[in-house]
Tab-separated table of C-alpha atoms in Angstrom:
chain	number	residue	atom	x	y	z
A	1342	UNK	CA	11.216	-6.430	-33.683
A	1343	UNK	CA	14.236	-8.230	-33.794
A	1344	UNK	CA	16.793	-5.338	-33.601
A	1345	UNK	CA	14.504	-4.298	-30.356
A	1346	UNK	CA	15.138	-7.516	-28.700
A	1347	UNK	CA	19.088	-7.387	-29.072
A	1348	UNK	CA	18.807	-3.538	-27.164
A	1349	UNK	CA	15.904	-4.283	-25.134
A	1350	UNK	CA	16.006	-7.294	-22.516
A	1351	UNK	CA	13.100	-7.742	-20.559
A	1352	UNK	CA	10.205	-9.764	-19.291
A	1353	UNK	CA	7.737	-7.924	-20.988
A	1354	UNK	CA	10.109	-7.740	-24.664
A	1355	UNK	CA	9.366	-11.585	-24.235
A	1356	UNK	CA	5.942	-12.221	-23.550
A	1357	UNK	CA	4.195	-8.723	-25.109
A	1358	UNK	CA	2.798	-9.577	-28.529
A	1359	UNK	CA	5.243	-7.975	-31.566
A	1360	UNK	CA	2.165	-6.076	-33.450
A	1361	UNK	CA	2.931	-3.573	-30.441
A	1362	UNK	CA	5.888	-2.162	-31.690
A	1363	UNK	CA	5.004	-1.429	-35.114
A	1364	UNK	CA	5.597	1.962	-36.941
A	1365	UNK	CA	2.925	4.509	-35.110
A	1366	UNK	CA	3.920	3.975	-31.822
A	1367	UNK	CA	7.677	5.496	-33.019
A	1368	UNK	CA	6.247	7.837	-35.424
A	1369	UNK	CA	4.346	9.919	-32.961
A	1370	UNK	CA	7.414	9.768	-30.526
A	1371	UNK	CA	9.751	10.903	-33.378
A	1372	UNK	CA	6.790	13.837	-33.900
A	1373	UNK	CA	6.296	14.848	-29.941
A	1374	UNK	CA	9.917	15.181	-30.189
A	1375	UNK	CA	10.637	17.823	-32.620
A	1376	UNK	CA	10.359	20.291	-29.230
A	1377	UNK	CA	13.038	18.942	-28.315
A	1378	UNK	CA	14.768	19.374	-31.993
A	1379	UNK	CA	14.046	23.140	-31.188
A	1380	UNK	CA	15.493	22.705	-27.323
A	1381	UNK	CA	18.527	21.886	-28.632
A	1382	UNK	CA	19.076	24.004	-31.465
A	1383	UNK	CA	18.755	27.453	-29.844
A	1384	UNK	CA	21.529	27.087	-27.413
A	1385	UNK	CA	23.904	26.355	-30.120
A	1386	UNK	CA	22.160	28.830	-32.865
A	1387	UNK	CA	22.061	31.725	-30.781
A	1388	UNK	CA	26.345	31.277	-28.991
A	1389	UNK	CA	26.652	31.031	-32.435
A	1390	UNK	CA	24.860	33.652	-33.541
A	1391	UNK	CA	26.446	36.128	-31.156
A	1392	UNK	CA	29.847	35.950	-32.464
A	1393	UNK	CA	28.766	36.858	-35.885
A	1394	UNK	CA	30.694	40.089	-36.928
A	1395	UNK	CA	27.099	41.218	-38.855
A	1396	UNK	CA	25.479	40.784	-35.722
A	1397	UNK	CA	27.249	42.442	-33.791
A	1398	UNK	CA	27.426	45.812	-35.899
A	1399	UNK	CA	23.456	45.245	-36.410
A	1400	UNK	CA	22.754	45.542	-32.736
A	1401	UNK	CA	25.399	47.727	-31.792
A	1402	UNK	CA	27.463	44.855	-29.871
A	1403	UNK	CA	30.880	46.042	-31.123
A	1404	UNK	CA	30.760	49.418	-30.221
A	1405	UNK	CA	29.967	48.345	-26.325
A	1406	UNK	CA	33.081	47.639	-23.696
A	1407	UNK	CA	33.586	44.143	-22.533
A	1408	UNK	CA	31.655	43.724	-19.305
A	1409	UNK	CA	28.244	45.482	-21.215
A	1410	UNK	CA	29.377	43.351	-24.561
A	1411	UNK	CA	28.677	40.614	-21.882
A	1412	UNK	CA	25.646	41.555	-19.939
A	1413	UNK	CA	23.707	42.006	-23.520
A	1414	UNK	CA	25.203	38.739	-24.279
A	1415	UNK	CA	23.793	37.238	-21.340
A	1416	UNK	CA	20.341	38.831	-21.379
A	1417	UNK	CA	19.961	37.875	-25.049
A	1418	UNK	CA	20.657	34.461	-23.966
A	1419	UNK	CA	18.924	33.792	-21.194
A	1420	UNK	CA	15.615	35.371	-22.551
A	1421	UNK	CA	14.559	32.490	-24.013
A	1422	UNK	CA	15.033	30.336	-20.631
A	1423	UNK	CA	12.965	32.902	-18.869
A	1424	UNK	CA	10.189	31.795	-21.832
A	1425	UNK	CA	10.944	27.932	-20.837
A	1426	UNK	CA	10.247	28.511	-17.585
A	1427	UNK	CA	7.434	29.871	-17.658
A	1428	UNK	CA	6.022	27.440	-20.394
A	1429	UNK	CA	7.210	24.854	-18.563
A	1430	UNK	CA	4.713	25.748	-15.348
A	1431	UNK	CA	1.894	26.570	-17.622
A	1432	UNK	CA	2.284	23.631	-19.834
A	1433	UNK	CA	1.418	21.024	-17.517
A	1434	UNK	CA	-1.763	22.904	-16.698
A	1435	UNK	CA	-2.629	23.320	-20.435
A	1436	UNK	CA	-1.708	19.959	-21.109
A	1437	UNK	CA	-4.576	18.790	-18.694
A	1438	UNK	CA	-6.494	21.228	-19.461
A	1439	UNK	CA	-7.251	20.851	-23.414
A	1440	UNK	CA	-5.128	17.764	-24.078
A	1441	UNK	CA	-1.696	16.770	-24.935
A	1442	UNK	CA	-1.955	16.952	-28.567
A	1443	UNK	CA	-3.486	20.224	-28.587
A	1444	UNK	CA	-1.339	21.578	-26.000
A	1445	UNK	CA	1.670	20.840	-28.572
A	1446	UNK	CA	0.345	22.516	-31.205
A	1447	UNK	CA	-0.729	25.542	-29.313
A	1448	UNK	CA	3.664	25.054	-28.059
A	1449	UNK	CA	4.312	24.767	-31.603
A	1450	UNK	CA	2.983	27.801	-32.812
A	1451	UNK	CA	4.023	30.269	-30.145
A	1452	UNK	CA	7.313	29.111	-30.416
A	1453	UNK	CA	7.063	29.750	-34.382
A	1454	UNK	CA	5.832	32.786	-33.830
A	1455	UNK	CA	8.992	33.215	-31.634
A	1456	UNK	CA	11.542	32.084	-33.880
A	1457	UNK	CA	10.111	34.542	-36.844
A	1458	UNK	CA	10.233	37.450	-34.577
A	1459	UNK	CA	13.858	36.534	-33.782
A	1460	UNK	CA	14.966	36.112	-37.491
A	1461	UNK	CA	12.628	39.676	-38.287
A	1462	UNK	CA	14.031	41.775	-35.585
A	1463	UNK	CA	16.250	43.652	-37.606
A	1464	UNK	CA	18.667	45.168	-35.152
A	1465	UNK	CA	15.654	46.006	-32.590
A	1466	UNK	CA	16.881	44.409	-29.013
A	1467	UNK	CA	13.304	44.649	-27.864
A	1468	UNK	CA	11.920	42.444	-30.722
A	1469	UNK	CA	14.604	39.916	-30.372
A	1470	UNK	CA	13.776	39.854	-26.330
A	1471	UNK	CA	10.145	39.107	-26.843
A	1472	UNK	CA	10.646	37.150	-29.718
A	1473	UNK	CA	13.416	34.898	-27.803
A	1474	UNK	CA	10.703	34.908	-24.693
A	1475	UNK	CA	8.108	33.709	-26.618
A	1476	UNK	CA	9.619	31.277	-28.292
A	1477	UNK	CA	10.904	30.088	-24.736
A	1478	UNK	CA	7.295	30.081	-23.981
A	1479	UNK	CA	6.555	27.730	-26.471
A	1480	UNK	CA	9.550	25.098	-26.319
A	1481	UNK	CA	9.117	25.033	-22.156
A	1482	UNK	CA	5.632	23.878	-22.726
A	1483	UNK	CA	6.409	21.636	-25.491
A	1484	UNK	CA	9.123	20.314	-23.173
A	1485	UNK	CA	7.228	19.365	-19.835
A	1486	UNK	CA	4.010	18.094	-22.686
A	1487	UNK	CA	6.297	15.644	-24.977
A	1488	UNK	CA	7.846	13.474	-22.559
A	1489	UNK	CA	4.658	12.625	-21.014
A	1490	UNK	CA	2.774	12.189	-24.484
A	1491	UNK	CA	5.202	9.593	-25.488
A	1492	UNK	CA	5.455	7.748	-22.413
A	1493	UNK	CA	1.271	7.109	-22.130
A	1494	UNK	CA	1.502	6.106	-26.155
A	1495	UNK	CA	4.384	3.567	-25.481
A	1496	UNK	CA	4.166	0.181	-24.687
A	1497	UNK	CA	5.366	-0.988	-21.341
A	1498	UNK	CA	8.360	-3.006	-22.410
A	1499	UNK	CA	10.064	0.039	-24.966
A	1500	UNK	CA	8.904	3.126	-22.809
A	1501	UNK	CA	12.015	4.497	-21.672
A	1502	UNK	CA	13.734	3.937	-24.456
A	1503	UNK	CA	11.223	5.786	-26.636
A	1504	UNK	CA	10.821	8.336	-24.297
A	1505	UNK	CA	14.866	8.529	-24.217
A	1506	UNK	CA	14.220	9.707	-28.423
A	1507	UNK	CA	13.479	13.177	-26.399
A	1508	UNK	CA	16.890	13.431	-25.399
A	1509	UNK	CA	18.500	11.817	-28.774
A	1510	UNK	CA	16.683	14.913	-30.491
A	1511	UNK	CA	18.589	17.257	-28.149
A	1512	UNK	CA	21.826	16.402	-29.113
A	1513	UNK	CA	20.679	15.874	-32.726
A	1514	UNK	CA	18.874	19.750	-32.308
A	1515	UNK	CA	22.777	20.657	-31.382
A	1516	UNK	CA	24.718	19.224	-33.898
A	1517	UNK	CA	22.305	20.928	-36.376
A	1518	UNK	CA	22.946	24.134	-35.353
A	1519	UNK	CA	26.938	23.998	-35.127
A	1520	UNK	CA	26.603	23.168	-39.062
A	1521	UNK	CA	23.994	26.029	-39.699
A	1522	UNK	CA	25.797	28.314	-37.896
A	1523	UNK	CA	29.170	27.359	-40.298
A	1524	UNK	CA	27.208	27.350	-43.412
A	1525	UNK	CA	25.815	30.668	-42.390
A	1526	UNK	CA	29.463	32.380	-41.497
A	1527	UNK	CA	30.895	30.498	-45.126
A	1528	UNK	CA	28.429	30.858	-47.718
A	1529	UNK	CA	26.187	34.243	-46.218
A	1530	UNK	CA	27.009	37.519	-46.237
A	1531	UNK	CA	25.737	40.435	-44.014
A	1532	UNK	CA	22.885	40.382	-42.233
A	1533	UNK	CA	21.434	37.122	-44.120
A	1534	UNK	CA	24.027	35.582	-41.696
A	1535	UNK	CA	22.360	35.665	-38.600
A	1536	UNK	CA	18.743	35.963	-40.044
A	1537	UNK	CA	19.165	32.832	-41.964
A	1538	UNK	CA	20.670	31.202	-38.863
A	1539	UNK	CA	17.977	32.686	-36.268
A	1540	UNK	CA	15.316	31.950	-39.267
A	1541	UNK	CA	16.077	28.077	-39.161
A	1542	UNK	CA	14.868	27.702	-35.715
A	1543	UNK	CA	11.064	27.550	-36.909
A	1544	UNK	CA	11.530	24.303	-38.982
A	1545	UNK	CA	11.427	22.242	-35.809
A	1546	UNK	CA	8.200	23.813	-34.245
A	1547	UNK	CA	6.537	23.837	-38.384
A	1548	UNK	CA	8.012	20.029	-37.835
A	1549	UNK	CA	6.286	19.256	-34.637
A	1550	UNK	CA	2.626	21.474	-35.635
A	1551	UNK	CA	2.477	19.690	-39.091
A	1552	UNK	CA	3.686	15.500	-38.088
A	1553	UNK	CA	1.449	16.355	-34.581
A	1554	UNK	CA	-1.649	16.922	-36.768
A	1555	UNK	CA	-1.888	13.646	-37.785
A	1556	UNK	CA	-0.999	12.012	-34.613
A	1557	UNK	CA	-3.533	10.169	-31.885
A	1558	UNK	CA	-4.528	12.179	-28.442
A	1559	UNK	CA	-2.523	10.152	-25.641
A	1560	UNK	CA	-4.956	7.294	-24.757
A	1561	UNK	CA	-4.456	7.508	-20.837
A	1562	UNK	CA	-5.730	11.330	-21.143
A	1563	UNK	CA	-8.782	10.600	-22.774
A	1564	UNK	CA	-9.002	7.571	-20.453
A	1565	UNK	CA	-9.127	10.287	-17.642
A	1566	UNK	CA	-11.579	13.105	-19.353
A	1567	UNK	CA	-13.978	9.442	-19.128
A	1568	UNK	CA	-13.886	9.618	-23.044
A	1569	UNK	CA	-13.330	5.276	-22.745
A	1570	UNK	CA	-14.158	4.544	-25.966
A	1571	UNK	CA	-12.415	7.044	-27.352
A	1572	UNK	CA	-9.438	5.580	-25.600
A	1573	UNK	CA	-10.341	2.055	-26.817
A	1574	UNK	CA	-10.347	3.127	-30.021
A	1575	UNK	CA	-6.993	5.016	-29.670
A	1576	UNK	CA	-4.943	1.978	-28.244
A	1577	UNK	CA	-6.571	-0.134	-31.025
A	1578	UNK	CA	-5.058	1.786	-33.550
A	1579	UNK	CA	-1.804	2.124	-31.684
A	1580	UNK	CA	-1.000	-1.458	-30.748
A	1581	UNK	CA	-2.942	-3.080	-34.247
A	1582	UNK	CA	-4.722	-5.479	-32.050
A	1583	UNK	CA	-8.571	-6.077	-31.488
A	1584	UNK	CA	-10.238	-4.814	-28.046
A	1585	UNK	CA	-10.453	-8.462	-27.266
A	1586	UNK	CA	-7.042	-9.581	-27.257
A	1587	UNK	CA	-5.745	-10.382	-23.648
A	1588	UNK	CA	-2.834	-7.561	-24.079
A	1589	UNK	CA	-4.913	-4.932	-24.720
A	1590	UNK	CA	-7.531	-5.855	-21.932
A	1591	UNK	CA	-4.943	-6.257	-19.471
A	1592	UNK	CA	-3.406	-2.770	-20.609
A	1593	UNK	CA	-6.341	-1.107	-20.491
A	1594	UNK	CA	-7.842	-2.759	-17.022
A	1595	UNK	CA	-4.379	-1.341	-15.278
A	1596	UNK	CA	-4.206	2.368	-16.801
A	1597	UNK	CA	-8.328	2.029	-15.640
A	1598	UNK	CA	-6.899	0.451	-12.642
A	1599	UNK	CA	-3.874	3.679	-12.047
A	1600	UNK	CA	-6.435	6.146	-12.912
A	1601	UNK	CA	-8.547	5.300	-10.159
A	1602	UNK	CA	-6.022	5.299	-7.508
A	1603	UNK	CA	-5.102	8.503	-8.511
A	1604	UNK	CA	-8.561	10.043	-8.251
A	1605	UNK	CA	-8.537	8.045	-4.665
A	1606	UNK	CA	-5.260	9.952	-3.788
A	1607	UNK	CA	-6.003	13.403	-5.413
A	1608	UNK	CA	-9.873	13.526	-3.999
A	1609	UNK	CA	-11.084	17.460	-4.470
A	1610	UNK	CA	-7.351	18.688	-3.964
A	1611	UNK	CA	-7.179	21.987	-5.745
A	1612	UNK	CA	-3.585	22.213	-7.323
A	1613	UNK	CA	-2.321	24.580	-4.504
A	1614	UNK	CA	-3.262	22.340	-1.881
A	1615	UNK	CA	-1.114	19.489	-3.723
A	1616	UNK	CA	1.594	21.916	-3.990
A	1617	UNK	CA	1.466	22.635	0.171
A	1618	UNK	CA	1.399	18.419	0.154
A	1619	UNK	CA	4.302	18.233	-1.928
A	1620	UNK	CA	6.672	20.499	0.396
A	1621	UNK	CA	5.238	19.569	3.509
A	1622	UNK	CA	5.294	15.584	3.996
A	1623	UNK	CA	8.732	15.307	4.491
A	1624	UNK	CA	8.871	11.958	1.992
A	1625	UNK	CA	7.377	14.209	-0.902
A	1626	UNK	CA	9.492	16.968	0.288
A	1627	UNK	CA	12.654	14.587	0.232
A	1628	UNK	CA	12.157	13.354	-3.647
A	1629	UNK	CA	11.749	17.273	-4.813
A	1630	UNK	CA	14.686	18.775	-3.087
A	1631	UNK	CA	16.631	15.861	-4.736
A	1632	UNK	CA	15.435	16.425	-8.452
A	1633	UNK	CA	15.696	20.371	-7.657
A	1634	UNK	CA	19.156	19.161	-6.714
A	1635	UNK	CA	20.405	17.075	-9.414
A	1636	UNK	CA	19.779	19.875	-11.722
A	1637	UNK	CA	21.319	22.419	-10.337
A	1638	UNK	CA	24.153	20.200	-10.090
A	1639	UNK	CA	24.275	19.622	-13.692
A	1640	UNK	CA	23.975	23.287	-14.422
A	1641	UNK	CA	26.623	24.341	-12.009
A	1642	UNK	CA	29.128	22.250	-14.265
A	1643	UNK	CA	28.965	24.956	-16.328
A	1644	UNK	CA	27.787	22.643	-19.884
A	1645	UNK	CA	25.456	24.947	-21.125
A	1646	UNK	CA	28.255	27.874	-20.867
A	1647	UNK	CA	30.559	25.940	-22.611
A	1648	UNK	CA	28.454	25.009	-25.041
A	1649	UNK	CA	27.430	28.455	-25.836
């Protein structure tokens, strides 16, 4: 509590009861964000990866001029973003669908599934496509579900910076796979190189099935399935105060309260008539082309290039 309020300086850090910010509420943000351990890895495993001399003379790399040494480069690559796109539009569907926590786990075992096909594809390009595409499937989902997850299980005061652990296991994901990639090259020989390397990617999706097991459904889901008690029960055991403490009530009264205005809002929308909303009010319109924008500015720098 006391580290939090030197990085963390505001209203609600003062007034919010401490028993808040006790273990569980970081333990199931460090567990929604082993996707992200997985996000993170693969770019760096795989530019890796592809500079491997045993890789190359298992798939036939060396033996191909430069410009088709770089396509198959490129198509390899990019692969698993065509999975993570897709996943990404399904997952927030499946997400309200069956549930956050189940929508994880269902992420987290495609994605294994994924990363073993990789590591077992034994010099056949059309394995390591669909096993790089379904993994994609499975860390694009996991990556639209786990920021949300950890945002409804935070508290108001710490929820950006919890949900900011998302990003921290990025980076972290990264760094992981440099060292895998040089412990591979030094201490491997022959194909055990890359399989080792590709192999490694399924600890973070094992990570995030087996720690998301034992974590709570997100509280402001069940809330909106009309499962209340269930959501009572949920914030109890996430904040380790009583139903009747003011906190809680007034916690619970304004995600009640949110939900509501949102059902107001939404009425019997179907989700293509939200979508036609979306593009045509010119105010919705505005705030998409912007996000659409800011992301294709910070791919255009050319980051994830360089970083392969």
């Amino acid at each position: 509590m006391g580290i939090l309020q030197l990085i963390i300086r505001n209203d609600a850090m003062k007034t919010d009861p401490h028993e808040i910010y006790g273990w569980r509420v970081f333990a199931v943000a460090c567990s929604a964000s082993f996707g992200a351990l997985l996000f993170g890895m693969d770019p760096g495993t795989i530019g890796g990866v592809l500079t491997m001399p045993s890789f190359k003379t298992k798939y036939g790399i060396e033996n191909l001029d430069k410009g088709a040494r770089a396509n198959l480069s490129s198509n390899i690559v990019s692969t698993l973003q065509a999975g993570c796109f897709a996943g990404s539009l399904i997952g927030s569907y499946v997400a309200d669908r069956i549930g956050r926590k189940p929508g994880q786990l269902l992420c987290a075992i495609i994605a294994l599934i994924g990363c073993i096909l990789q590591a077992a594809s034994a010099g056949h390009l059309v394995a390591l496509y669909f096993g790089r595409f379904i993994a994609g499937l499975g860390t694009g989902g996991a990556s639209m579900m786990a920021p949300v997850y950890i945002s409804e299980n935070s508290p108001r005061a710490i929820r950006g910076s919890v949900t900011g652990l998302y990003q921290l296991f990025i980076v972290v994901g990264i760094m992981l796979s440099y060292w895998i990639n040089y412990g591979c090259l030094v201490h491997l020989k022959g194909d055990a190189q890359w399989g080792v390397a590709l192999g490694m990617q399924s600890i973070p999706p094992f990570l995030l099935f087996f720690t998301m097991i034992f974590c709570n459904e997100s509280p402001r889901w069940l809330a909106k399935q009309d499962q209340w008690e269930k959501a009572k029960d949920t914030l109890q055991t996430l904040r380790q105060l009583p139903m009747d403490h003011p906190y809680l009530q007034e916690e619970f009264n304004d995600m009640a309260t949110q939900l509501e205005h949102e059902r107001l809002l939404v009425g019997g929308e179907t989700f293509w008539s939200l979508q036609r909303k979306m593009w045509t009010i010119p105010g919705n319109r505005k705030r998409v082309l912007i996000s659409i924008g800011l992301m294709i500015c910070q791919q255009m720098t050319g980051t994830n290039a360089i970083r392969l």
